C-alpha cells in the first residue's frame, strides 16, 4: 500500500513538472483587446529555474505585424520581461540584456501559423544579427519545432545564465517544451526582438518592447 | 493573236480577283485574330475583377489564373495601359465617405482590389515584356514613365511575398524543379533590386492602410487609415538568397543534388 501511495505521489509530481511552466505570471493585469481578441498582460512574473526563483518585471509589449503584398497582418502580441535589477536601455537593448539574470518573451498568436513559418522568421532574424543558425544548439531547437500553432496559442521563451557564458533557453510550445544550453544562446535569441530589426515593423515592435508600452 | 490576247486579259482579270480575295481573307483573319486577342484580354480582366475572385486578397490567388492569361496575351503597351488605369484608381480613388473613412467604405475595398490586380498583372508579366516596358518608358522616356517605376515595385513585392515565399517559406517539400522556379523568381527580384534608378521606385498612396484597433487603452476602438509608403531595400535580396539556400539545404537529398551536380551548382550560383 505504501509503495502504491509513493508511486501515485511520484507520478503526480512528475506530471506536474512536465505540465508546469517555468514562468508564473503575477501582479497587475491589463487586458489588451486586439481586433476583438483579448490578451492578458501581467506586470510581473516569477521565473523558476535551476538557479531558483527570479522576479521579473514587464519591459513592454506590442504587436508583431508583417507586411504581405501591401497588407499589414497581425502575427502575435509580444510581451517582454527581464529581472528586476536589470535596466533595459532603449538605445542599446542587447548590451543591457547581456548580464540579465532572467529574460522572458511571451508570444500570443493572433493568427494560425505553421512551425515552419516561425522557424523561417526566427532564422531570418538571427541571420540578420550574424547569429550562426547552423550551430548545433540552434539546429537542435529548430528540429523540435513541429506542427501547427493556432490563433490564441502561446509560445513562451525564457533564458537564464549558467556557468561562464553558458545560457539555457527554454521554449514552451502548446504541446512540447524545448530546452537547450549553449554559449550566449539566450542573448542570441533575444536579438530577434532587440537586435537589428528584420524589417521596419519589427523596428516598431522593438521600440515598444524596450519601454514604448507598459 | 486575238485569242492569245483574250486569254491573257482573262488571266490578268481573274488573278486580280484572286488577289483581292486573298487580301480580303487576310484582312478578315487579322480582324478575327484581333477580336480573339481583345476577347481574351477582356475576359481575363472581367474574371480577374469578378466579386468571387476578389473576396480574399492575401494572397489574391483566385485572381492569379486570369492575371496570368492577361499578361501572356497582352502586349507590353496593353499591359502598361491597363496597369496605369488600376494605379489611377488606387491613388486617386479617394473615399466616398466624406466624414471619416473606414474599412467598411466600399471605395477602399475597390482600391485594394485595383492594387491587387496591378500586383497580379505585374508579377505575371514575362521578363522580356517587363524589360520592354522599362526600356520604352524609362530609358526612352515614355508617356507612362511614373507608372513604369511603380510596376517595378508591385512586381518585386508580389514576387517576394507570394511567388518566391510559396516555395521557400510555405512548401513542405522542395525539389529540384521548385528550386528552378525559385531561381527564376529570384533572378527577376535581383534584376529589379539592381536597377540604377531604384531610388525613384517609391509608392505613396494616401489613406490606404487600415490599421486594426490595437490596445484598447491606447487607441479608440475604431479602424483608422494610414498612408502607404513603400520602397525597395537594395540589400534585401541578399537576405532572401540566404533564406532560400537555408530552406533548400534543410533537405538532405536536395542538398546533395545541389552541391554534387552541375545543374545544382548552377542553380545555387543564381542565389550567390
Coordinates of N, CA, C and O in Angstrom, one line a residue, chain B residues 35-130:
Chain B
X35 N -9.9 40.3 -82.8 CA -11.1 40.2 -82.0 C -10.9 39.1 -80.9 O -11.2 39.3 -79.7
X36 N -10.2 38.0 -81.3 CA -10.0 37.0 -80.3 C -9.0 37.5 -79.3 O -9.2 37.3 -78.1
X37 N -8.0 38.2 -79.7 CA -7.0 38.8 -78.8 C -7.7 39.7 -77.8 O -7.5 39.6 -76.6
X38 N -8.6 40.6 -78.3 CA -9.2 41.5 -77.4 C -10.2 40.8 -76.5 O -10.4 41.1 -75.3
X39 N -10.8 39.7 -77.0 CA -11.8 39.0 -76.2 C -11.0 38.2 -75.1 O -11.5 38.2 -73.9
X40 N -9.9 37.7 -75.4 CA -9.1 37.0 -74.3 C -8.7 38.0 -73.2 O -8.9 37.8 -72.0
X41 N -8.3 39.2 -73.7 CA -7.9 40.2 -72.7 C -9.1 40.7 -71.8 O -9.0 40.8 -70.6
X42 N -10.2 40.9 -72.5 CA -11.4 41.4 -71.8 C -11.9 40.4 -70.8 O -12.2 40.7 -69.7
X43 N -12.0 39.1 -71.3 CA -12.5 38.1 -70.4 C -11.6 37.9 -69.2 O -12.0 37.7 -68.1
X44 N -10.3 37.9 -69.5 CA -9.3 37.7 -68.4 C -9.5 38.9 -67.3 O -9.5 38.6 -66.1
X45 N -9.7 40.1 -67.8 CA -9.9 41.2 -66.9 C -11.2 41.1 -66.1 O -11.2 41.3 -64.9
X46 N -12.2 40.7 -66.9 CA -13.5 40.6 -66.2 C -13.5 39.5 -65.1 O -14.0 39.8 -64.0
X47 N -12.9 38.4 -65.4 CA -12.8 37.3 -64.5 C -11.9 37.7 -63.3 O -12.2 37.4 -62.1
X48 N -10.8 38.4 -63.6 CA -9.9 38.8 -62.5 C -10.6 39.7 -61.5 O -10.4 39.6 -60.3
X49 N -11.5 40.5 -62.0 CA -12.1 41.5 -61.1 C -13.5 41.1 -60.6 O -14.2 41.8 -59.9
X50 N -13.9 39.9 -61.0 CA -15.3 39.4 -60.6 C -15.3 39.3 -59.0 O -14.3 38.9 -58.4
X51 N -16.5 39.6 -58.4 CA -16.5 39.5 -56.9 C -16.0 38.2 -56.3 O -15.4 38.2 -55.3
X52 N -16.4 37.1 -57.0 CA -16.0 35.8 -56.4 C -14.5 35.6 -56.4 O -13.9 34.9 -55.5
X53 N -13.8 36.3 -57.3 CA -12.3 36.1 -57.4 C -11.6 37.2 -56.6 O -10.3 37.2 -56.6
X54 N -12.3 38.1 -56.0 CA -11.6 39.2 -55.3 C -12.0 39.3 -53.8 O -11.8 40.2 -53.1
X55 N -12.6 38.2 -53.4 CA -13.0 38.1 -52.0 C -11.8 38.1 -51.0 O -11.8 38.8 -50.0
X56 N -10.8 37.3 -51.3 CA -9.7 37.3 -50.5 C -8.5 37.8 -51.3 O -8.2 37.4 -52.4
X57 N -7.8 38.8 -50.6 CA -6.7 39.4 -51.3 C -5.3 39.1 -50.7 O -4.3 39.7 -51.1
X58 N -5.3 38.3 -49.7 CA -4.0 38.0 -49.0 C -3.7 36.5 -49.0 O -3.9 35.9 -47.9
X59 N -3.2 35.9 -50.0 CA -2.9 36.5 -51.3 C -4.1 36.4 -52.2 O -5.0 35.6 -52.0
X60 N -4.2 37.2 -53.3 CA -5.3 37.1 -54.2 C -5.2 36.0 -55.2 O -5.2 36.1 -56.4
X61 N -5.2 34.8 -54.7 CA -4.9 33.6 -55.5 C -5.9 33.3 -56.6 O -5.6 32.9 -57.7
X62 N -7.2 33.7 -56.3 CA -8.2 33.5 -57.4 C -8.0 34.4 -58.6 O -8.6 34.2 -59.6
X63 N -7.3 35.5 -58.4 CA -7.0 36.4 -59.5 C -5.9 35.9 -60.4 O -5.7 36.3 -61.5
X64 N -5.1 35.0 -59.8 CA -3.8 34.6 -60.5 C -4.0 34.0 -61.9 O -3.4 34.5 -62.8
X65 N -4.9 33.0 -62.0 CA -5.0 32.4 -63.4 C -5.4 33.5 -64.5 O -4.9 33.4 -65.6
X66 N -6.3 34.4 -64.1 CA -6.7 35.4 -65.1 C -5.7 36.5 -65.3 O -5.5 37.0 -66.4
X67 N -4.9 36.8 -64.3 CA -3.8 37.7 -64.4 C -2.8 37.1 -65.3 O -2.2 37.8 -66.1
X68 N -2.5 35.9 -65.1 CA -1.5 35.1 -65.9 C -1.9 35.2 -67.4 O -1.2 35.5 -68.3
X69 N -3.2 34.9 -67.7 CA -3.7 34.9 -69.1 C -3.6 36.3 -69.7 O -3.1 36.5 -70.8
X70 N -4.0 37.3 -68.9 CA -3.9 38.7 -69.4 C -2.4 39.0 -69.7 O -2.2 39.6 -70.8
X71 N -1.5 38.7 -68.8 CA -0.1 39.1 -69.0 C 0.5 38.3 -70.2 O 1.4 38.8 -70.9
X72 N 0.1 37.1 -70.4 CA 0.6 36.3 -71.5 C 0.1 36.9 -72.9 O 0.8 37.0 -73.8
X73 N -1.2 37.2 -72.9 CA -1.8 37.7 -74.1 C -1.5 39.1 -74.5 O -1.3 39.5 -75.6
X74 N -1.4 40.0 -73.5 CA -1.2 41.4 -73.7 C 0.1 41.7 -74.2 O 1.1 41.1 -73.9
X75 N 0.2 42.8 -75.0 CA 1.5 43.3 -75.5 C 2.0 44.2 -74.3 O 1.2 44.6 -73.5
X76 N 3.3 44.5 -74.3 CA 3.8 45.4 -73.3 C 3.0 46.7 -73.1 O 2.6 47.1 -72.0
X77 N 2.6 47.3 -74.2 CA 1.8 48.6 -74.1 C 0.4 48.4 -73.5 O -0.1 49.2 -72.7
X78 N -0.2 47.2 -73.9 CA -1.5 46.9 -73.4 C -1.5 46.7 -71.9 O -2.3 47.2 -71.1
X79 N -0.5 45.9 -71.5 CA -0.3 45.6 -70.0 C -0.1 47.0 -69.3 O -0.7 47.2 -68.2
X80 N 0.8 47.8 -69.8 CA 1.1 49.1 -69.2 C -0.1 49.9 -69.0 O -0.4 50.6 -68.0
X81 N -0.9 50.0 -70.1 CA -2.1 50.9 -70.1 C -3.1 50.4 -69.1 O -3.7 51.2 -68.3
X82 N -3.4 49.1 -69.0 CA -4.3 48.6 -68.0 C -3.8 48.8 -66.6 O -4.5 49.2 -65.7
X83 N -2.5 48.6 -66.5 CA -1.9 48.7 -65.1 C -2.0 50.2 -64.7 O -2.3 50.5 -63.5
X84 N -1.8 51.1 -65.6 CA -1.9 52.6 -65.3 C -3.3 52.9 -64.8 O -3.4 53.7 -63.9
X85 N -4.3 52.3 -65.5 CA -5.7 52.6 -65.1 C -5.9 52.1 -63.6 O -6.6 52.8 -62.8
X86 N -5.4 50.9 -63.3 CA -5.6 50.4 -62.0 C -4.9 51.3 -61.0 O -5.4 51.6 -59.9
X87 N -3.7 51.7 -61.3 CA -3.0 52.6 -60.4 C -3.7 53.9 -60.2 O -3.7 54.4 -59.0
X88 N -4.3 54.5 -61.2 CA -5.1 55.7 -61.0 C -6.2 55.5 -60.0 O -6.4 56.3 -59.2
X89 N -6.8 54.3 -60.2 CA -7.9 54.0 -59.2 C -7.4 53.9 -57.8 O -8.0 54.4 -56.9
X90 N -6.3 53.3 -57.6 CA -5.7 53.1 -56.3 C -5.3 54.5 -55.7 O -5.6 54.8 -54.6
X91 N -4.6 55.3 -56.5 CA -4.1 56.5 -56.0 C -5.1 57.7 -55.9 O -5.1 58.4 -54.9
X92 N -5.9 57.8 -56.9 CA -6.9 58.9 -56.9 C -8.3 58.5 -56.5 O -9.2 59.4 -56.5
X93 N -8.5 57.3 -56.2 CA -9.9 56.8 -55.9 C -10.5 57.5 -54.8 O -11.7 57.8 -54.8
X94 N -9.7 57.9 -53.8 CA -10.2 58.6 -52.6 C -11.3 57.8 -51.9 O -11.4 56.6 -52.0
X95 N -12.1 58.6 -51.3 CA -13.2 57.9 -50.5 C -14.5 58.6 -50.8 O -14.6 59.8 -50.9
X96 N -15.6 57.8 -50.8 CA -16.9 58.4 -51.0 C -17.4 58.9 -49.6 O -18.4 59.7 -49.6
X97 N -16.8 58.4 -48.6 CA -17.3 58.8 -47.2 C -16.6 60.1 -46.9 O -15.4 60.2 -46.7
X98 N -17.5 61.1 -46.7 CA -16.9 62.5 -46.5 C -16.5 62.7 -45.1 O -15.7 63.6 -44.8
X99 N -17.1 61.9 -44.2 CA -16.7 62.1 -42.8 C -15.4 61.3 -42.5 O -14.4 61.7 -43.1
X100 N -15.4 60.3 -41.8 CA -14.2 59.5 -41.6 C -14.2 58.2 -42.3 O -15.1 57.4 -42.0
X101 N -13.4 58.0 -43.2 CA -13.4 56.7 -44.0 C -13.0 55.5 -43.1 O -12.2 55.7 -42.2
X102 N -13.6 54.4 -43.3 CA -13.3 53.2 -42.6 C -13.2 52.1 -43.6 O -13.4 52.2 -44.7
X103 N -12.8 50.9 -43.0 CA -12.7 49.8 -43.9 C -14.1 49.3 -44.5 O -14.1 48.6 -45.4
X104 N -15.1 49.8 -43.9 CA -16.5 49.5 -44.4 C -16.8 50.3 -45.7 O -17.7 50.0 -46.4
X105 N -15.9 51.2 -45.9 CA -16.1 52.1 -47.1 C -15.8 51.2 -48.3 O -14.7 50.7 -48.5
X106 N -16.8 51.1 -49.2 CA -16.6 50.2 -50.4 C -15.6 50.7 -51.3 O -14.9 50.0 -52.0
X107 N -15.4 52.1 -51.4 CA -14.3 52.6 -52.2 C -13.0 52.1 -51.9 O -12.1 51.8 -52.7
X108 N -12.8 51.9 -50.5 CA -11.5 51.5 -50.1 C -11.3 50.0 -50.6 O -10.2 49.7 -51.1
X109 N -12.3 49.2 -50.5 CA -12.2 47.8 -50.9 C -11.9 47.8 -52.4 O -11.1 47.0 -52.8
X110 N -12.6 48.7 -53.1 CA -12.3 48.7 -54.6 C -10.9 49.1 -54.9 O -10.2 48.6 -55.8
X111 N -10.3 50.1 -54.2 CA -8.9 50.5 -54.4 C -8.0 49.3 -54.1 O -7.0 49.2 -54.7
X112 N -8.3 48.6 -53.0 CA -7.5 47.4 -52.7 C -7.5 46.4 -53.8 O -6.5 45.8 -54.1
X113 N -8.7 46.2 -54.4 CA -8.8 45.2 -55.5 C -7.9 45.7 -56.6 O -7.2 44.9 -57.3
X114 N -8.0 47.0 -56.9 CA -7.2 47.5 -58.0 C -5.7 47.4 -57.8 O -5.0 47.0 -58.7
X115 N -5.3 47.6 -56.5 CA -3.8 47.4 -56.3 C -3.5 45.9 -56.4 O -2.4 45.6 -56.9
X116 N -4.4 45.0 -55.9 CA -4.1 43.6 -56.1 C -4.0 43.2 -57.6 O -3.1 42.5 -58.0
X117 N -4.9 43.8 -58.4 CA -4.9 43.5 -59.8 C -3.6 44.0 -60.4 O -3.0 43.3 -61.3
X118 N -3.2 45.1 -60.0 CA -1.9 45.7 -60.5 C -0.8 44.8 -60.1 O 0.1 44.5 -61.0
X119 N -0.8 44.3 -58.9 CA 0.3 43.4 -58.4 C 0.3 42.1 -59.2 O 1.3 41.6 -59.6
X120 N -0.9 41.6 -59.4 CA -1.0 40.3 -60.1 C -0.5 40.4 -61.6 O 0.3 39.6 -62.0
X121 N -1.0 41.4 -62.3 CA -0.6 41.6 -63.7 C 0.9 41.8 -63.8 O 1.6 41.2 -64.6
X122 N 1.5 42.7 -62.9 CA 2.9 43.0 -63.0 C 3.8 41.8 -62.7 O 4.8 41.6 -63.2
X123 N 3.3 40.9 -61.8 CA 4.1 39.8 -61.4 C 4.0 38.6 -62.4 O 5.0 37.8 -62.5
X124 N 2.9 38.6 -63.2 CA 2.8 37.5 -64.2 C 3.4 37.9 -65.5 O 3.5 37.1 -66.4
X125 N 3.8 39.2 -65.7 CA 4.3 39.7 -66.9 C 5.7 39.0 -67.1 O 6.5 39.0 -66.2
X126 N 6.0 38.5 -68.3 CA 7.2 37.9 -68.6 C 8.4 38.9 -68.4 O 8.2 40.1 -68.6
X127 N 9.6 38.3 -68.2 CA 10.7 39.2 -68.0 C 11.0 40.0 -69.3 O 11.3 41.2 -69.2
X128 N 10.8 39.4 -70.5 CA 11.0 40.1 -71.7 C 10.1 41.3 -71.9 O 10.5 42.4 -72.2
X129 N 8.8 41.1 -71.6 CA 7.8 42.2 -71.7 C 8.1 43.3 -70.6 O 8.0 44.5 -70.9
X130 N 8.5 42.8 -69.5 CA 8.8 43.7 -68.4 C 10.0 44.7 -68.8 O 9.9 45.9 -68.6

